[in-house]
mmCIF file of C-alpha atoms in Angstrom:
data_model
loop_
_atom_site.group_PDB
_atom_site.id
_atom_site.type_symbol
_atom_site.label_atom_id
_atom_site.label_comp_id
_atom_site.label_asym_id
_atom_site.label_seq_id
_atom_site.Cartn_x
_atom_site.Cartn_y
_atom_site.Cartn_z
ATOM 1 C CA MET A 1 -123.279 72.213 -6.510
ATOM 2 C CA SER A 2 -120.046 70.272 -6.807
ATOM 3 C CA GLY A 3 -118.561 67.417 -4.849
ATOM 4 C CA PRO A 4 -118.559 63.624 -5.010
ATOM 5 C CA LEU A 5 -122.342 63.440 -4.378
ATOM 6 C CA ASP A 6 -123.270 65.886 -7.135
ATOM 7 C CA GLY A 7 -126.496 64.638 -8.729
ATOM 8 C CA ILE A 8 -127.777 62.810 -5.641
ATOM 9 C CA ARG A 9 -131.188 64.102 -4.520
ATOM 10 C CA VAL A 10 -132.049 63.951 -0.831
ATOM 11 C CA VAL A 11 -135.365 64.717 0.868
ATOM 12 C CA GLU A 12 -134.919 65.489 4.570
ATOM 13 C CA LEU A 13 -137.812 65.628 7.017
ATOM 14 C CA ALA A 14 -136.985 68.372 9.528
ATOM 15 C CA GLY A 15 -135.775 67.208 12.917
ATOM 16 C CA LEU A 16 -133.133 67.801 15.559
ATOM 17 C CA ALA A 17 -129.358 67.220 15.770
ATOM 18 C CA PRO A 18 -128.424 63.869 14.156
ATOM 19 C CA GLY A 19 -130.644 64.064 11.060
ATOM 20 C CA PRO A 20 -129.724 67.684 10.224
ATOM 21 C CA PHE A 21 -126.048 66.945 10.874
ATOM 22 C CA GLY A 22 -126.070 63.936 8.572
ATOM 23 C CA CYS A 23 -127.887 65.883 5.865
ATOM 24 C CA MET A 24 -125.463 68.784 6.306
ATOM 25 C CA ILE A 25 -122.640 66.377 5.447
ATOM 26 C CA LEU A 26 -124.533 65.036 2.414
ATOM 27 C CA ALA A 27 -125.143 68.624 1.246
ATOM 28 C CA ASP A 28 -121.499 69.554 1.908
ATOM 29 C CA LEU A 29 -120.459 66.676 -0.362
ATOM 30 C CA GLY A 30 -122.593 67.966 -3.211
ATOM 31 C CA ALA A 31 -125.983 66.308 -2.750
ATOM 32 C CA ASP A 32 -129.079 68.376 -3.527
ATOM 33 C CA VAL A 33 -130.811 68.316 -0.133
ATOM 34 C CA VAL A 34 -134.387 69.522 0.208
ATOM 35 C CA ARG A 35 -135.637 69.878 3.766
ATOM 36 C CA ILE A 36 -139.346 69.588 4.491
ATOM 37 C CA ASP A 37 -140.220 72.016 7.270
ATOM 38 C CA ARG A 38 -143.372 71.927 9.361
ATOM 39 C CA PRO A 39 -145.803 74.882 9.248
ATOM 40 C CA THR A 40 -145.240 75.412 12.995
ATOM 41 C CA PRO A 41 -141.783 74.040 13.841
ATOM 42 C CA GLY A 42 -142.244 74.125 17.614
ATOM 43 C CA GLY A 43 -138.518 73.778 18.186
ATOM 44 C CA LEU A 44 -138.196 70.778 15.860
ATOM 45 C CA VAL A 45 -135.889 72.490 13.382
ATOM 46 C CA SER A 46 -132.228 73.079 14.111
ATOM 47 C CA PRO A 47 -131.412 76.795 14.445
ATOM 48 C CA PRO A 48 -129.857 78.596 11.485
ATOM 49 C CA GLY A 49 -126.168 77.870 11.221
ATOM 50 C CA PRO A 50 -123.939 74.967 10.177
ATOM 51 C CA LEU A 51 -126.611 72.269 10.589
ATOM 52 C CA ASP A 52 -128.947 74.342 8.422
ATOM 53 C CA ARG A 53 -126.615 75.008 5.514
ATOM 54 C CA GLY A 54 -126.722 73.762 1.956
ATOM 55 C CA ARG A 55 -130.476 73.142 1.788
ATOM 56 C CA ARG A 56 -133.457 74.225 -0.166
ATOM 57 C CA THR A 57 -136.451 74.221 2.150
ATOM 58 C CA VAL A 58 -140.155 73.592 1.567
ATOM 59 C CA THR A 59 -142.939 73.924 4.112
ATOM 60 C CA LEU A 60 -145.493 71.078 4.037
ATOM 61 C CA ASP A 61 -148.084 69.978 6.576
ATOM 62 C CA LEU A 62 -147.553 66.238 6.615
ATOM 63 C CA LYS A 63 -150.665 65.753 8.733
ATOM 64 C CA THR A 64 -152.754 66.645 5.672
ATOM 65 C CA SER A 65 -153.323 64.655 2.484
ATOM 66 C CA ALA A 66 -152.112 67.603 0.387
ATOM 67 C CA GLY A 67 -148.868 67.793 2.336
ATOM 68 C CA VAL A 68 -148.235 64.062 2.030
ATOM 69 C CA ALA A 69 -149.017 64.199 -1.687
ATOM 70 C CA GLY A 70 -146.411 66.935 -2.137
ATOM 71 C CA LEU A 71 -143.852 64.880 -0.223
ATOM 72 C CA LEU A 72 -144.547 61.762 -2.308
ATOM 73 C CA ARG A 73 -144.073 63.763 -5.491
ATOM 74 C CA LEU A 74 -140.595 64.681 -4.305
ATOM 75 C CA ILE A 75 -139.862 61.142 -3.131
ATOM 76 C CA SER A 76 -140.761 59.798 -6.569
ATOM 77 C CA ARG A 77 -137.747 61.671 -8.003
ATOM 78 C CA ALA A 78 -135.387 61.442 -5.011
ATOM 79 C CA ASP A 79 -132.473 59.121 -4.300
ATOM 80 C CA VAL A 80 -132.625 59.351 -0.507
ATOM 81 C CA LEU A 81 -135.264 60.098 2.136
ATOM 82 C CA VAL A 82 -134.104 60.904 5.688
ATOM 83 C CA GLU A 83 -136.661 60.774 8.505
ATOM 84 C CA GLY A 84 -136.265 60.800 12.268
ATOM 85 C CA TYR A 85 -139.744 59.968 13.566
ATOM 86 C CA ARG A 86 -140.473 57.342 16.179
ATOM 87 C CA PRO A 87 -141.119 53.893 14.676
ATOM 88 C CA GLY A 88 -144.496 53.663 12.946
ATOM 89 C CA VAL A 89 -145.166 57.392 12.624
ATOM 90 C CA ALA A 90 -144.168 57.682 8.957
ATOM 91 C CA GLU A 91 -146.283 54.636 8.143
ATOM 92 C CA ARG A 92 -149.273 56.137 9.944
ATOM 93 C CA LEU A 93 -148.887 59.439 8.088
ATOM 94 C CA GLY A 94 -148.785 57.690 4.717
ATOM 95 C CA PHE A 95 -145.148 57.682 3.637
ATOM 96 C CA GLY A 96 -143.650 54.582 5.189
ATOM 97 C CA PRO A 97 -141.054 52.432 3.395
ATOM 98 C CA GLU A 98 -143.577 50.179 1.652
ATOM 99 C CA THR A 99 -145.500 53.127 0.229
ATOM 100 C CA CYS A 100 -142.322 54.832 -0.936
ATOM 101 C CA GLU A 101 -140.922 51.665 -2.497
ATOM 102 C CA LYS A 102 -144.001 51.346 -4.702
ATOM 103 C CA ILE A 103 -143.478 54.811 -6.174
ATOM 104 C CA ASN A 104 -139.672 54.716 -6.216
ATOM 105 C CA PRO A 105 -138.012 51.277 -5.915
ATOM 106 C CA ARG A 106 -134.561 52.921 -6.061
ATOM 107 C CA LEU A 107 -135.141 55.060 -2.960
ATOM 108 C CA VAL A 108 -132.748 54.747 -0.020
ATOM 109 C CA TYR A 109 -135.067 55.178 2.981
ATOM 110 C CA ALA A 110 -132.833 56.319 5.851
ATOM 111 C CA ARG A 111 -134.281 56.301 9.378
ATOM 112 C CA ILE A 112 -132.444 57.938 12.286
ATOM 113 C CA THR A 113 -133.670 57.213 15.809
ATOM 114 C CA GLY A 114 -132.252 56.819 19.278
ATOM 115 C CA TRP A 115 -133.288 53.265 20.075
ATOM 116 C CA GLY A 116 -133.778 51.835 16.565
ATOM 117 C CA GLN A 117 -136.807 50.563 14.675
ATOM 118 C CA ASP A 118 -137.400 47.565 16.956
ATOM 119 C CA GLY A 119 -136.659 46.296 20.449
ATOM 120 C CA PRO A 120 -138.486 46.888 23.752
ATOM 121 C CA MET A 121 -137.394 50.542 23.977
ATOM 122 C CA ALA A 122 -137.972 51.490 20.327
ATOM 123 C CA ASP A 123 -141.012 53.691 21.016
ATOM 124 C CA ARG A 124 -139.579 55.493 24.052
ATOM 125 C CA ALA A 125 -138.268 59.034 24.174
ATOM 126 C CA GLY A 126 -134.592 59.641 24.811
ATOM 127 C CA HIS A 127 -131.629 61.903 24.178
ATOM 128 C CA ASP A 128 -127.910 61.527 23.520
ATOM 129 C CA ILE A 129 -127.064 60.983 27.189
ATOM 130 C CA ASP A 130 -129.561 58.096 27.431
ATOM 131 C CA TYR A 131 -128.311 56.330 24.308
ATOM 132 C CA ILE A 132 -124.654 56.462 25.319
ATOM 133 C CA ALA A 133 -125.631 55.336 28.821
ATOM 134 C CA LEU A 134 -127.267 52.166 27.494
ATOM 135 C CA SER A 135 -124.508 51.457 24.963
ATOM 136 C CA GLY A 136 -121.851 51.418 27.681
ATOM 137 C CA LEU A 137 -120.045 54.466 26.352
ATOM 138 C CA LEU A 138 -120.990 56.912 29.126
ATOM 139 C CA GLU A 139 -119.820 54.913 32.150
ATOM 140 C CA PRO A 140 -116.062 55.187 31.362
ATOM 141 C CA LEU A 141 -116.196 58.977 30.887
ATOM 142 C CA GLY A 142 -115.201 61.159 33.841
ATOM 143 C CA ARG A 143 -112.640 61.709 36.543
ATOM 144 C CA ALA A 144 -111.654 59.075 39.081
ATOM 145 C CA GLY A 145 -114.086 58.854 41.958
ATOM 146 C CA GLU A 146 -116.607 61.118 40.250
ATOM 147 C CA ARG A 147 -119.861 60.454 38.397
ATOM 148 C CA PRO A 148 -119.841 59.796 34.634
ATOM 149 C CA HIS A 149 -119.751 62.975 32.581
ATOM 150 C CA ALA A 150 -121.362 63.347 29.152
ATOM 151 C CA PRO A 151 -119.081 65.150 26.634
ATOM 152 C CA LEU A 152 -121.716 67.519 25.215
ATOM 153 C CA ASN A 153 -123.988 65.553 22.870
ATOM 154 C CA VAL A 154 -121.360 64.647 20.321
ATOM 155 C CA LEU A 155 -121.093 60.883 20.872
ATOM 156 C CA GLY A 156 -124.742 59.875 20.497
ATOM 157 C CA ASP A 157 -126.277 62.594 18.348
ATOM 158 C CA PHE A 158 -123.446 63.404 15.986
ATOM 159 C CA ALA A 159 -120.798 60.646 15.895
ATOM 160 C CA GLY A 160 -123.071 57.701 16.710
ATOM 161 C CA GLY A 161 -126.091 59.212 14.958
ATOM 162 C CA GLY A 162 -125.494 61.631 12.104
ATOM 163 C CA MET A 163 -122.193 60.103 10.987
ATOM 164 C CA LEU A 164 -123.693 56.606 11.167
ATOM 165 C CA LEU A 165 -126.601 57.830 9.049
ATOM 166 C CA VAL A 166 -124.219 59.125 6.376
ATOM 167 C CA ILE A 167 -122.284 55.848 6.324
ATOM 168 C CA GLY A 168 -125.538 53.931 5.920
ATOM 169 C CA VAL A 169 -126.751 56.168 3.101
ATOM 170 C CA LEU A 170 -123.450 55.940 1.229
ATOM 171 C CA GLY A 171 -123.347 52.156 1.638
ATOM 172 C CA ALA A 172 -126.913 51.805 0.353
ATOM 173 C CA LEU A 173 -126.191 54.065 -2.625
ATOM 174 C CA LEU A 174 -123.131 51.991 -3.543
ATOM 175 C CA GLU A 175 -125.146 48.766 -3.308
ATOM 176 C CA ARG A 176 -127.921 50.310 -5.402
ATOM 177 C CA ALA A 177 -125.420 50.865 -8.201
ATOM 178 C CA ARG A 178 -125.131 47.056 -8.425
ATOM 179 C CA SER A 179 -128.694 45.956 -7.690
ATOM 180 C CA GLY A 180 -130.715 48.917 -8.953
ATOM 181 C CA ARG A 181 -132.803 48.786 -5.766
ATOM 182 C CA GLY A 182 -133.029 50.974 -2.705
ATOM 183 C CA GLN A 183 -133.424 49.749 0.863
ATOM 184 C CA VAL A 184 -134.197 50.862 4.401
ATOM 185 C CA VAL A 185 -131.275 52.083 6.532
ATOM 186 C CA ASP A 186 -131.952 51.796 10.289
ATOM 187 C CA ALA A 187 -129.437 54.152 11.968
ATOM 188 C CA ALA A 188 -129.869 54.012 15.745
ATOM 189 C CA MET A 189 -127.800 56.139 18.091
ATOM 190 C CA VAL A 190 -127.577 53.374 20.671
ATOM 191 C CA ASP A 191 -126.029 51.162 17.964
ATOM 192 C CA GLY A 192 -123.729 53.896 16.687
ATOM 193 C CA SER A 193 -122.424 54.852 20.106
ATOM 194 C CA ALA A 194 -121.812 51.169 20.874
ATOM 195 C CA LEU A 195 -119.840 50.969 17.620
ATOM 196 C CA LEU A 196 -117.681 53.873 18.770
ATOM 197 C CA SER A 197 -116.635 51.829 21.794
ATOM 198 C CA ALA A 198 -115.156 49.005 19.684
ATOM 199 C CA PHE A 199 -111.592 49.870 20.742
ATOM 200 C CA LEU A 200 -112.654 49.873 24.385
ATOM 201 C CA HIS A 201 -114.125 46.376 24.127
ATOM 202 C CA GLY A 202 -110.849 45.237 22.604
ATOM 203 C CA MET A 203 -108.922 46.727 25.504
ATOM 204 C CA LEU A 204 -111.301 45.100 28.000
ATOM 205 C CA ALA A 205 -110.870 41.720 26.363
ATOM 206 C CA ASN A 206 -107.093 42.042 26.544
ATOM 207 C CA GLY A 207 -106.921 43.313 30.121
ATOM 208 C CA LEU A 208 -105.802 46.766 29.041
ATOM 209 C CA TRP A 209 -108.758 48.593 30.614
ATOM 210 C CA ALA A 210 -108.670 47.032 34.029
ATOM 211 C CA HIS A 211 -109.116 49.996 36.347
ATOM 212 C CA PRO A 212 -112.100 52.103 37.425
ATOM 213 C CA ARG A 213 -113.193 55.227 35.553
ATOM 214 C CA GLY A 214 -110.494 57.893 35.409
ATOM 215 C CA GLU A 215 -107.651 55.546 36.361
ATOM 216 C CA ASN A 216 -106.737 54.119 32.953
ATOM 217 C CA THR A 217 -104.182 55.346 30.452
ATOM 218 C CA LEU A 218 -106.593 57.084 28.058
ATOM 219 C CA ASP A 219 -109.262 58.407 30.440
ATOM 220 C CA GLY A 220 -107.202 60.890 32.439
ATOM 221 C CA GLY A 221 -105.534 58.357 34.702
ATOM 222 C CA ALA A 222 -102.105 58.723 33.117
ATOM 223 C CA PRO A 223 -100.350 62.047 33.801
ATOM 224 C CA PHE A 224 -98.905 62.054 30.271
ATOM 225 C CA TYR A 225 -102.393 61.871 28.667
ATOM 226 C CA ASP A 226 -104.360 64.679 30.287
ATOM 227 C CA THR A 227 -104.911 68.436 30.388
ATOM 228 C CA TYR A 228 -103.103 70.953 32.590
ATOM 229 C CA ARG A 229 -103.914 74.474 33.738
ATOM 230 C CA THR A 230 -101.453 77.181 32.749
ATOM 231 C CA LYS A 231 -100.386 80.452 34.363
ATOM 232 C CA ASP A 232 -103.082 82.469 32.563
ATOM 233 C CA LEU A 233 -105.792 79.947 33.587
ATOM 234 C CA GLY A 234 -105.759 78.436 30.116
ATOM 235 C CA PHE A 235 -105.110 74.765 29.419
ATOM 236 C CA VAL A 236 -102.809 72.563 27.398
ATOM 237 C CA ALA A 237 -103.524 69.020 26.223
ATOM 238 C CA VAL A 238 -100.818 66.382 26.618
ATOM 239 C CA GLY A 239 -100.851 63.070 24.737
ATOM 240 C CA ALA A 240 -97.279 61.780 25.042
ATOM 241 C CA LEU A 241 -97.987 58.051 25.080
ATOM 242 C CA GLU A 242 -94.986 56.635 23.241
ATOM 243 C CA PRO A 243 -91.542 56.728 24.903
ATOM 244 C CA ALA A 244 -90.025 59.001 22.239
ATOM 245 C CA PHE A 245 -92.879 61.484 22.563
ATOM 246 C CA TYR A 246 -92.678 61.296 26.347
ATOM 247 C CA ALA A 247 -88.961 62.085 26.175
ATOM 248 C CA ALA A 248 -89.776 65.149 24.057
ATOM 249 C CA LEU A 249 -92.363 66.178 26.661
ATOM 250 C CA LEU A 250 -89.839 65.992 29.490
ATOM 251 C CA ASP A 251 -87.342 67.909 27.394
ATOM 252 C CA GLY A 252 -89.815 70.711 26.684
ATOM 253 C CA LEU A 253 -90.779 70.886 30.339
ATOM 254 C CA GLY A 254 -87.143 71.118 31.385
ATOM 255 C CA LEU A 255 -87.453 67.832 33.251
ATOM 256 C CA ALA A 256 -85.177 65.676 31.104
ATOM 257 C CA GLY A 257 -82.706 63.923 33.408
ATOM 258 C CA ALA A 258 -84.746 64.818 36.500
ATOM 259 C CA ASP A 259 -85.292 62.212 39.191
ATOM 260 C CA LEU A 260 -88.764 61.094 38.098
ATOM 261 C CA PRO A 261 -90.651 57.792 38.267
ATOM 262 C CA ALA A 262 -90.676 55.696 35.091
ATOM 263 C CA GLN A 263 -93.374 56.654 32.588
ATOM 264 C CA TYR A 264 -95.518 53.546 33.002
ATOM 265 C CA ASP A 265 -94.906 52.997 36.710
ATOM 266 C CA ARG A 266 -98.474 53.467 37.939
ATOM 267 C CA ASP A 267 -97.306 53.903 41.523
ATOM 268 C CA GLY A 268 -95.327 56.924 40.371
ATOM 269 C CA TRP A 269 -98.159 58.592 38.451
ATOM 270 C CA PRO A 270 -99.225 60.853 41.360
ATOM 271 C CA GLU A 271 -95.683 62.213 41.575
ATOM 272 C CA LEU A 272 -95.491 62.750 37.800
ATOM 273 C CA ARG A 273 -98.826 64.546 37.803
ATOM 274 C CA LYS A 274 -97.674 66.803 40.642
ATOM 275 C CA ARG A 275 -94.480 67.746 38.814
ATOM 276 C CA PHE A 276 -96.268 68.340 35.503
ATOM 277 C CA THR A 277 -98.962 70.414 37.190
ATOM 278 C CA GLU A 278 -96.410 72.642 38.874
ATOM 279 C CA ARG A 279 -94.387 73.071 35.711
ATOM 280 C CA PHE A 280 -97.269 73.925 33.384
ATOM 281 C CA ALA A 281 -98.493 76.508 35.894
ATOM 282 C CA GLU A 282 -95.272 78.488 35.407
ATOM 283 C CA ARG A 283 -96.105 79.759 31.890
ATOM 284 C CA THR A 284 -99.154 80.816 29.891
ATOM 285 C CA ARG A 285 -100.939 78.552 27.459
ATOM 286 C CA ASP A 286 -99.523 80.332 24.430
ATOM 287 C CA GLU A 287 -96.009 80.346 25.879
ATOM 288 C CA TRP A 288 -96.193 76.574 26.226
ATOM 289 C CA ALA A 289 -97.583 76.315 22.691
ATOM 290 C CA ALA A 290 -94.541 78.221 21.467
ATOM 291 C CA THR A 291 -92.217 76.050 23.541
ATOM 292 C CA PHE A 292 -93.561 72.865 21.996
ATOM 293 C CA ALA A 293 -93.978 74.234 18.455
ATOM 294 C CA GLY A 294 -92.290 71.839 16.044
ATOM 295 C CA SER A 295 -91.911 69.205 18.758
ATOM 296 C CA ASP A 296 -93.261 65.637 18.774
ATOM 297 C CA ALA A 297 -94.174 65.937 22.451
ATOM 298 C CA CYS A 298 -97.876 65.802 21.546
ATOM 299 C CA VAL A 299 -98.713 69.002 23.418
ATOM 300 C CA ALA A 300 -101.390 71.339 22.061
ATOM 301 C CA PRO A 301 -103.142 74.440 23.376
ATOM 302 C CA VAL A 302 -106.766 73.865 24.351
ATOM 303 C CA LEU A 303 -108.652 76.324 22.138
ATOM 304 C CA SER A 304 -112.220 77.458 22.547
ATOM 305 C CA PRO A 305 -114.597 77.030 19.582
ATOM 306 C CA ALA A 306 -114.311 80.788 19.022
ATOM 307 C CA GLU A 307 -110.499 80.626 18.914
ATOM 308 C CA ALA A 308 -110.109 77.548 16.713
ATOM 309 C CA PRO A 309 -110.770 79.230 13.317
ATOM 310 C CA ASP A 310 -107.838 81.620 13.867
ATOM 311 C CA HIS A 311 -105.179 79.028 14.707
ATOM 312 C CA PRO A 312 -102.437 79.117 12.035
ATOM 313 C CA HIS A 313 -102.796 75.429 11.182
ATOM 314 C CA ASN A 314 -106.573 75.689 10.798
ATOM 315 C CA ARG A 315 -106.149 78.825 8.687
ATOM 316 C CA ALA A 316 -103.565 77.132 6.475
ATOM 317 C CA ARG A 317 -105.888 74.198 5.836
ATOM 318 C CA ALA A 318 -108.985 76.391 5.518
ATOM 319 C CA ALA A 319 -110.546 74.146 8.156
ATOM 320 C CA PHE A 320 -113.177 76.822 8.748
ATOM 321 C CA VAL A 321 -115.100 78.805 6.141
ATOM 322 C CA GLU A 322 -117.334 81.846 6.355
ATOM 323 C CA VAL A 323 -121.012 81.211 5.675
ATOM 324 C CA ASP A 324 -123.537 83.997 5.970
ATOM 325 C CA GLY A 325 -120.969 86.187 7.735
ATOM 326 C CA ALA A 326 -119.934 83.696 10.424
ATOM 327 C CA PRO A 327 -117.186 81.042 10.646
ATOM 328 C CA GLN A 328 -118.257 77.415 10.337
ATOM 329 C CA PRO A 329 -116.347 74.139 10.043
ATOM 330 C CA ALA A 330 -115.483 73.458 6.417
ATOM 331 C CA PRO A 331 -116.736 70.371 4.583
ATOM 332 C CA ALA A 332 -114.614 67.289 5.258
ATOM 333 C CA PRO A 333 -112.927 65.087 4.186
ATOM 334 C CA ARG A 334 -110.978 66.627 1.311
ATOM 335 C CA PHE A 335 -111.364 65.353 -2.262
ATOM 336 C CA GLY A 336 -108.640 65.785 -4.866
ATOM 337 C CA ARG A 337 -110.784 65.629 -8.012
ATOM 338 C CA THR A 338 -114.290 66.613 -6.884
ATOM 339 C CA PRO A 339 -113.885 69.219 -4.121
ATOM 340 C CA PRO A 340 -117.149 70.477 -2.616
ATOM 341 C CA ASP A 341 -118.273 74.087 -2.915
ATOM 342 C CA VAL A 342 -118.203 76.459 0.046
ATOM 343 C CA PRO A 343 -121.528 75.803 1.830
ATOM 344 C CA ARG A 344 -124.365 78.264 1.383
ATOM 345 C CA PRO A 345 -127.183 79.266 3.751
ATOM 346 C CA ALA A 346 -130.531 77.499 3.492
ATOM 347 C CA ALA A 347 -133.011 78.997 1.019
ATOM 348 C CA GLY A 348 -136.760 78.561 0.668
ATOM 349 C CA THR A 349 -138.441 77.181 -2.452
ATOM 350 C CA THR A 350 -141.530 75.213 -3.539
ATOM 351 C CA VAL A 351 -142.270 71.614 -4.516
ATOM 352 C CA ASP A 352 -142.941 72.633 -8.119
ATOM 353 C CA GLN A 353 -139.665 74.557 -8.369
ATOM 354 C CA ILE A 354 -137.737 71.574 -7.037
ATOM 355 C CA LEU A 355 -139.416 69.107 -9.393
ATOM 356 C CA THR A 356 -138.741 71.437 -12.325
ATOM 357 C CA SER A 357 -135.040 71.582 -11.439
ATOM 358 C CA TRP A 358 -134.955 67.793 -10.979
#
């Protein structure tokens, strides 16, 4: 392995979505990640693919003393443990933070949950949509006059969960370099999704988010920050917020000099949207992409996940790589001196083999 985390040893207890995503990033960056699978997964392991890559895997029954003993042997040599059980479960099974600290005081014990390790809802079940609902991040999402709409499960599980987990692990590892001691990292998706709304709270405090859902500048209310259907039933995304970019948009649309309402005249937004809708419907998505190529109008074709790897910009940056015969997002961010390897598929091994290599 290569990458900035080369030499860091991570033990991951198999789970869903945020934990595997966070450990995928750690593995992408060069960490040696060993995932502990259950004898009968029962849907608790992410399917093979990007979230599965870069691991060695070991099957242990953590409901048995032998399984826990094997896990503790690995923990004694690890830098990081990642677990996503409900609060108290790891302690009950025999590998809670206090137990692990006794055998490895340098261990970063990273816990990823929805509601966190404490609070009145800590022991309740939930999913991404519930966490972003409680954090206040779901309510602003959606069209005017319609119900809130969850954008897949990317805000709670992945951005507010897995990414938050990685930040916590990296912060704890940096602090350990000074103190020589590990610590518990409590990464909760309700906290992480609330953190993602920091800009929104700033706008609220300054009166810049004063309208109902779908009627503000950045939530689809402004006609110059939205998506439009094209002649071939594709879509383009428009983000021409600044006056210079808006002028480039009008120029590309052939509307420069037309009798249009001012950009930030809210009373004129319905008319602007009508004109933009009609104009974008006159050409195909790719024709509009060609029209705005090289322009600062902030117009981009809306690509499907299957199309994205073949876009010229993504190809030029190698933003997608082939793993096990299929395209996957490449490791990110980029590092000038310690670039990560191309990810590899997960591979099975044993506790003894891992300890020998460690």
